[in-house]
Tab-separated table of C-alpha atoms in Angstrom:
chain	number	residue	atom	x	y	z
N	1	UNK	CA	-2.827	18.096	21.202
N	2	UNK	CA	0.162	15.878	20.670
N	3	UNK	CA	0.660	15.835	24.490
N	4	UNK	CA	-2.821	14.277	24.856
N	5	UNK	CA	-1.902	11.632	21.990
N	6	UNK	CA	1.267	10.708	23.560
N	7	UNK	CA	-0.554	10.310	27.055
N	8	UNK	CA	-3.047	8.062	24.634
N	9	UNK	CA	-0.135	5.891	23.960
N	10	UNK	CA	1.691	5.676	26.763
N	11	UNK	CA	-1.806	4.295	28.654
N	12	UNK	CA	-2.313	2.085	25.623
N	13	UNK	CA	1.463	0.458	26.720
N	14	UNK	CA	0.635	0.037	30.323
N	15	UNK	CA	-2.732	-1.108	30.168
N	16	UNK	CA	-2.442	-3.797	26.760
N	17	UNK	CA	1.478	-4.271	28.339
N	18	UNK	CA	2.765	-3.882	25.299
N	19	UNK	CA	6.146	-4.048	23.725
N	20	UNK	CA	7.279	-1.093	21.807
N	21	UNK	CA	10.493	0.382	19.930
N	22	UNK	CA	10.937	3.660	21.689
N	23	UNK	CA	12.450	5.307	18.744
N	24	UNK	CA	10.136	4.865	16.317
N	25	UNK	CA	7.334	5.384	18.391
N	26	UNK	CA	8.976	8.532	19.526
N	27	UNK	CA	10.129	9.399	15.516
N	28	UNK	CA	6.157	8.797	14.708
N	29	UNK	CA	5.272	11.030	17.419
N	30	UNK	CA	8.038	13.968	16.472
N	31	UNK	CA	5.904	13.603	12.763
N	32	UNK	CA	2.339	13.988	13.689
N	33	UNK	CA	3.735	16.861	15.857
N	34	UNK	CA	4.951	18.301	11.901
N	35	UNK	CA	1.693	17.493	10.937
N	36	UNK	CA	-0.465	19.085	12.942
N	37	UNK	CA	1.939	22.432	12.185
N	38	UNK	CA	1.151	21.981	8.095
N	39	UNK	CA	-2.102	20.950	8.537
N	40	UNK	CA	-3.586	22.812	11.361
N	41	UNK	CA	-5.772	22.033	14.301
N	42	UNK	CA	-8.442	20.359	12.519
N	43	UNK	CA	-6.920	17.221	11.451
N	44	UNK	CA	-5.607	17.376	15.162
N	45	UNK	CA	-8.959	17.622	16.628
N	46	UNK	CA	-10.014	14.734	13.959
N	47	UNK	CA	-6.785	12.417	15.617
N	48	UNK	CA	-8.178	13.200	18.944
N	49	UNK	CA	-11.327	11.895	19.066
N	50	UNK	CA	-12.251	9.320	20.909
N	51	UNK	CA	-12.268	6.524	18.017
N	52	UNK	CA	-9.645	8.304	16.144
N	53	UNK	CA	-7.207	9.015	18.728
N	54	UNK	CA	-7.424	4.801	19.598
N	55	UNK	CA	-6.885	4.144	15.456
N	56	UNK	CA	-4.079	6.092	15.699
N	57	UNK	CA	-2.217	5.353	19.156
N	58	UNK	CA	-2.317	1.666	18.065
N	59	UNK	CA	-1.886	2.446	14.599
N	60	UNK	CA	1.369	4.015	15.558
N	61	UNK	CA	2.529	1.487	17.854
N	62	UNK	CA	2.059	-1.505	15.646
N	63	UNK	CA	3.936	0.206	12.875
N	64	UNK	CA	6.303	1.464	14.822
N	65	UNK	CA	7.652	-1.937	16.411
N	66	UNK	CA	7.838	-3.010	12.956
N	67	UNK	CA	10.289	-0.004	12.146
N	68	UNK	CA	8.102	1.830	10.038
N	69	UNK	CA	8.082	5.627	9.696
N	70	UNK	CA	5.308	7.662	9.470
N	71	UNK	CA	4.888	9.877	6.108
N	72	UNK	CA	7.240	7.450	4.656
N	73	UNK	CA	6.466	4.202	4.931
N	74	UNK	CA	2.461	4.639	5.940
N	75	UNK	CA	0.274	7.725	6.178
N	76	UNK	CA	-3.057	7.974	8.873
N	77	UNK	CA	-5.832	9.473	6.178
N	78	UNK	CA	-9.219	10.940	7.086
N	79	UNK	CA	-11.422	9.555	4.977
N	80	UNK	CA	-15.551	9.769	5.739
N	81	UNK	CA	-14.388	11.549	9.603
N	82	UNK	CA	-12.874	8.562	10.528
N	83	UNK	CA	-9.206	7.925	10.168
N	84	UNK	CA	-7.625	5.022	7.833
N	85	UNK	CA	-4.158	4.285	8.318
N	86	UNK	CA	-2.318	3.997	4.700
N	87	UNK	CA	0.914	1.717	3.812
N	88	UNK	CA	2.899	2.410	1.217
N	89	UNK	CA	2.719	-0.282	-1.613
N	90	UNK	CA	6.856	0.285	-1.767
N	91	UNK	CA	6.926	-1.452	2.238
N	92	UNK	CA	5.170	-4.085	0.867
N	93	UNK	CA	7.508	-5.037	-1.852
N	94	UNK	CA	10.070	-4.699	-0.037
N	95	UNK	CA	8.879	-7.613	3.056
N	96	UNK	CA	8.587	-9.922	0.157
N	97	UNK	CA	11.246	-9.435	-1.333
N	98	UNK	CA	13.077	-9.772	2.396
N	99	UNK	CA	11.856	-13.274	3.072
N	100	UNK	CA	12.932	-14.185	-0.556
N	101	UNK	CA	9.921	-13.188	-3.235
N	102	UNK	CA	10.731	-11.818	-6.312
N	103	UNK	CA	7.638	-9.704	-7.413
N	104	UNK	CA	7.339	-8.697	-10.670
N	105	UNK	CA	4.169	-7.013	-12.970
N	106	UNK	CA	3.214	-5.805	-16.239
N	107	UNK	CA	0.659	-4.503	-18.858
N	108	UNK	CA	0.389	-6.366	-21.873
N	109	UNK	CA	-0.651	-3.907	-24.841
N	110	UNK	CA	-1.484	-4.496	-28.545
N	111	UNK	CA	1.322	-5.847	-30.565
N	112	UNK	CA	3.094	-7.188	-27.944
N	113	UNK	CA	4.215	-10.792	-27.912
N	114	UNK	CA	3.152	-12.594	-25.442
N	115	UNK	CA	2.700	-16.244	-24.242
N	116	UNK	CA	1.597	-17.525	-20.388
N	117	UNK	CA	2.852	-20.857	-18.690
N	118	UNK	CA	-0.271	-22.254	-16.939
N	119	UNK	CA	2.045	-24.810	-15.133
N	120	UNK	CA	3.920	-22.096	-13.366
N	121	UNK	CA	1.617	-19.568	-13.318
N	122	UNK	CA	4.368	-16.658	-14.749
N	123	UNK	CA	5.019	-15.762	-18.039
N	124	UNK	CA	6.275	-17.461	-20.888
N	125	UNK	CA	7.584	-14.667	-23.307
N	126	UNK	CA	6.582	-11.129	-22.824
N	127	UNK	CA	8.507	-9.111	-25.708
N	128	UNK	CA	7.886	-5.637	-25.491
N	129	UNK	CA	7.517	-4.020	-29.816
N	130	UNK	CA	9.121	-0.734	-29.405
N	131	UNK	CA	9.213	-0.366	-33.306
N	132	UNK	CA	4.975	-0.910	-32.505
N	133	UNK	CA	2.153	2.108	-33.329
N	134	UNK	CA	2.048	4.126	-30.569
N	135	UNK	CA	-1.728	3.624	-30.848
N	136	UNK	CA	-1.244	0.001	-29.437
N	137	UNK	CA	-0.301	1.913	-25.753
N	138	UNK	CA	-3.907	2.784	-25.787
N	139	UNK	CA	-4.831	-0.530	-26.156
N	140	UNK	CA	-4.480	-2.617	-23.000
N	141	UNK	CA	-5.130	-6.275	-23.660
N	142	UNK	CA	-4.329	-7.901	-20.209
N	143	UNK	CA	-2.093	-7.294	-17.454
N	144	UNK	CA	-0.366	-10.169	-15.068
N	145	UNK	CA	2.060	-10.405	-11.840
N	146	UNK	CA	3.968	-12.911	-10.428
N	147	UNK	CA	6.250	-13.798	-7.499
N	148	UNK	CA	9.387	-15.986	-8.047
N	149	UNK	CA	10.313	-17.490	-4.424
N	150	UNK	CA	13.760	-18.044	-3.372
N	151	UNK	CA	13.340	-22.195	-4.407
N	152	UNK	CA	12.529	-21.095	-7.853
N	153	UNK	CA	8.736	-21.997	-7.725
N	154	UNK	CA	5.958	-19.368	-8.940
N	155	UNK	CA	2.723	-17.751	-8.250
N	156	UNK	CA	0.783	-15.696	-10.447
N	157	UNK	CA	-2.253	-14.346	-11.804
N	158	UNK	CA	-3.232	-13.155	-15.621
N	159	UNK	CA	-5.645	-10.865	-16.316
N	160	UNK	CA	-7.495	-10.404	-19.648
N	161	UNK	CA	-9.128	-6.797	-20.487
N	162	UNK	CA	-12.478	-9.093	-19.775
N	163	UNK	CA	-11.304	-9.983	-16.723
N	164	UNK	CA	-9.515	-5.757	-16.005
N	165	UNK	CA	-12.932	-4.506	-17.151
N	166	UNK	CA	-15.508	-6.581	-15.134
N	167	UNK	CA	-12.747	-5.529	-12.214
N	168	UNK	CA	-13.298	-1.922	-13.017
N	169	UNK	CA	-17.461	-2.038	-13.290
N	170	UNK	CA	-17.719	-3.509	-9.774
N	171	UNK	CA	-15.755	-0.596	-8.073
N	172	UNK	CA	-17.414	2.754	-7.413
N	173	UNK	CA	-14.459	4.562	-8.644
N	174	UNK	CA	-13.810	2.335	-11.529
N	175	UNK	CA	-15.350	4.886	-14.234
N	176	UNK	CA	-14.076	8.230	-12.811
N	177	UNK	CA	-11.612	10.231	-14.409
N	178	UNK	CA	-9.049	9.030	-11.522
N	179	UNK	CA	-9.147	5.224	-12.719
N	180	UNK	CA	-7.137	3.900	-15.398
């Protein structure tokens, strides 16, 4: 099955004449080859369909020329028979934080002390009570991030629990047991 993925990409190089980095293409490869031995021939006949196997050829290539490591840095997840390729939140962070961003987030609960800059769109004072009820960690009352660039200017958003809730009611998830 791999074989016939790898033949997938190498036609993919040829015929979009594409640039690649040969060993992370060929590391990516090496890992869906691991896959298919934990998982079994069905996600491999799922990778290899027609749709699927072009998600994941180019999937792999584009991540791949941008160094990125399959099961680390991004997953390829079924979801609804149709594949989904999956970065890792962490390979985010870390591109802004290469060209300079400083991201930063946080939960405001109960008790806490807390005071926003509108101007600069971060945080004034966000003092964290640990003396405080533990009750108040039940009791979210906003949430905020914010990215500090490398000139010292800031963007950020705040988020009341209005603002969290109204958030959670539009998603189809947002009142399972798996949402916060």
């Amino acid at each position: 099955m791999t074989n016939e993925l790898q033949q997938y990409i190498k036609g993919a190089i040829i015929k979009y004449e594409l640039k690649v980095n040969d060993k992370y293409v060929k590391e990516n490869i090496l890992a869906l080859e691991e896959l298919k031995m934990k998982n079994g021939q069905n996600y491999m006949q799922l990778v290899n369909t027609a749709d699927n196997a072009k998600i994941t050829a180019l999937g792999i290539i584009k991540l791949s020329n941008k160094g990125l490591i399959f099961g680390k840095d991004f997953n390829i997840i079924p979801f609804k028979n149709k594949l989904t390729i999956v970065i890792d939140s962490k390979v985010y962070c870390k591109r802004i934080e290469e060209v300079g961003y400083s991201p930063r987030k946080a939960i405001i609960f109960k008790g806490e002390k807390f005071e926003w800059d509108a101007i600069n769109s971060c945080p004034k004072i966000h003092e964290i009570n640990f003396n405080a009820n533990t009750s108040y960690y039940n009791e979210i009352i906003g949430a905020y991030a914010f990215a500090k660039d490398k000139n010292g200017n800031y963007q950020g958003i705040l988020l009341r629990k209005a603002d969290i809730d109204r958030l959670k009611n539009s998603s189809p998830s947002g009142n399972s047991e798996y949402s916060p």
